[in-house]
Amino acid sequence: MAKLNVELVKSLNGRLDKHIATANSLGLRRIGDSTVQPDNDQTRGKIAQIGYLLKVTEVK
């Protein structure tokens, strides 16, 4: 199964509570945090919601 490396590149300060919760559910708490997530519909939905805060790359 494909994996995605998700990195938080912008601050969560002043963002909507829903967006902060989404970042936390991905394991992202502060700028520079990164996690490897499975490439599935749930992860893609979270990335779509807060994509303006993230840098996403595919892990091979």
Short mmCIF file of C-alpha atoms in Angstrom, two decimals:
data_model
loop_
_atom_site.label_atom_id
_atom_site.label_comp_id
_atom_site.label_asym_id
_atom_site.label_seq_id
_atom_site.Cartn_x
_atom_site.Cartn_y
_atom_site.Cartn_z
CA MET A 1 0.00 0.00 0.00
CA ALA A 2 1.22 3.50 -0.82
CA LYS A 3 2.23 5.88 1.96
CA LEU A 4 2.26 9.67 2.20
CA ASN A 5 4.70 11.80 4.16
CA VAL A 6 2.72 14.72 5.60
CA GLU A 7 4.58 17.74 7.05
CA LEU A 8 3.11 20.77 8.79
CA VAL A 9 4.69 23.88 7.23
CA LYS A 10 2.40 26.64 8.53
CA SER A 11 1.34 27.52 12.07
CA LEU A 12 -1.92 26.36 13.64
CA ASN A 13 -2.30 29.63 15.56
CA GLY A 14 -5.54 31.41 14.73
CA ARG A 15 -6.89 28.55 12.61
CA LEU A 16 -10.38 27.10 12.90
CA ASP A 17 -10.79 24.59 15.74
CA LYS A 18 -11.86 21.99 13.19
CA HIS A 19 -8.61 22.45 11.23
CA ILE A 20 -6.49 22.22 14.38
CA ALA A 21 -8.28 18.98 15.31
CA THR A 22 -7.64 17.59 11.84
CA ALA A 23 -3.92 18.38 12.09
CA ASN A 24 -3.79 16.76 15.52
CA SER A 25 -5.51 13.64 14.17
CA LEU A 26 -2.70 13.38 11.61
CA GLY A 27 -0.17 13.59 14.47
CA LEU A 28 0.94 17.14 13.62
CA ARG A 29 1.33 19.50 16.57
CA ARG A 30 3.94 22.10 15.60
CA ILE A 31 5.69 23.44 12.51
CA GLY A 32 8.13 20.91 11.11
CA ASP A 33 6.33 17.85 12.49
CA SER A 34 5.93 15.10 9.91
CA THR A 35 4.24 11.72 9.88
CA VAL A 36 3.86 8.87 7.42
CA GLN A 37 0.20 8.11 6.73
CA PRO A 38 -1.46 5.44 4.57
CA ASP A 39 -2.72 6.69 1.21
CA ASN A 40 -6.47 6.07 1.64
CA ASP A 41 -9.69 8.05 1.35
CA GLN A 42 -9.70 9.11 5.02
CA THR A 43 -6.19 10.55 4.84
CA ARG A 44 -6.89 12.22 1.50
CA GLY A 45 -9.97 13.89 3.01
CA LYS A 46 -7.97 15.28 5.93
CA ILE A 47 -5.29 16.55 3.56
CA ALA A 48 -7.95 18.20 1.36
CA GLN A 49 -9.35 20.04 4.38
CA ILE A 50 -6.05 21.50 5.62
CA GLY A 51 -3.88 21.21 2.52
CA TYR A 52 -2.93 24.89 2.73
CA LEU A 53 -0.99 24.10 5.93
CA LEU A 54 0.80 20.99 4.68
CA LYS A 55 3.50 19.68 2.41
CA VAL A 56 2.66 16.19 1.14
CA THR A 57 5.10 13.82 -0.58
CA GLU A 58 4.74 10.21 -1.63
CA VAL A 59 6.93 7.64 0.12
CA LYS A 60 8.27 4.91 -2.13
#
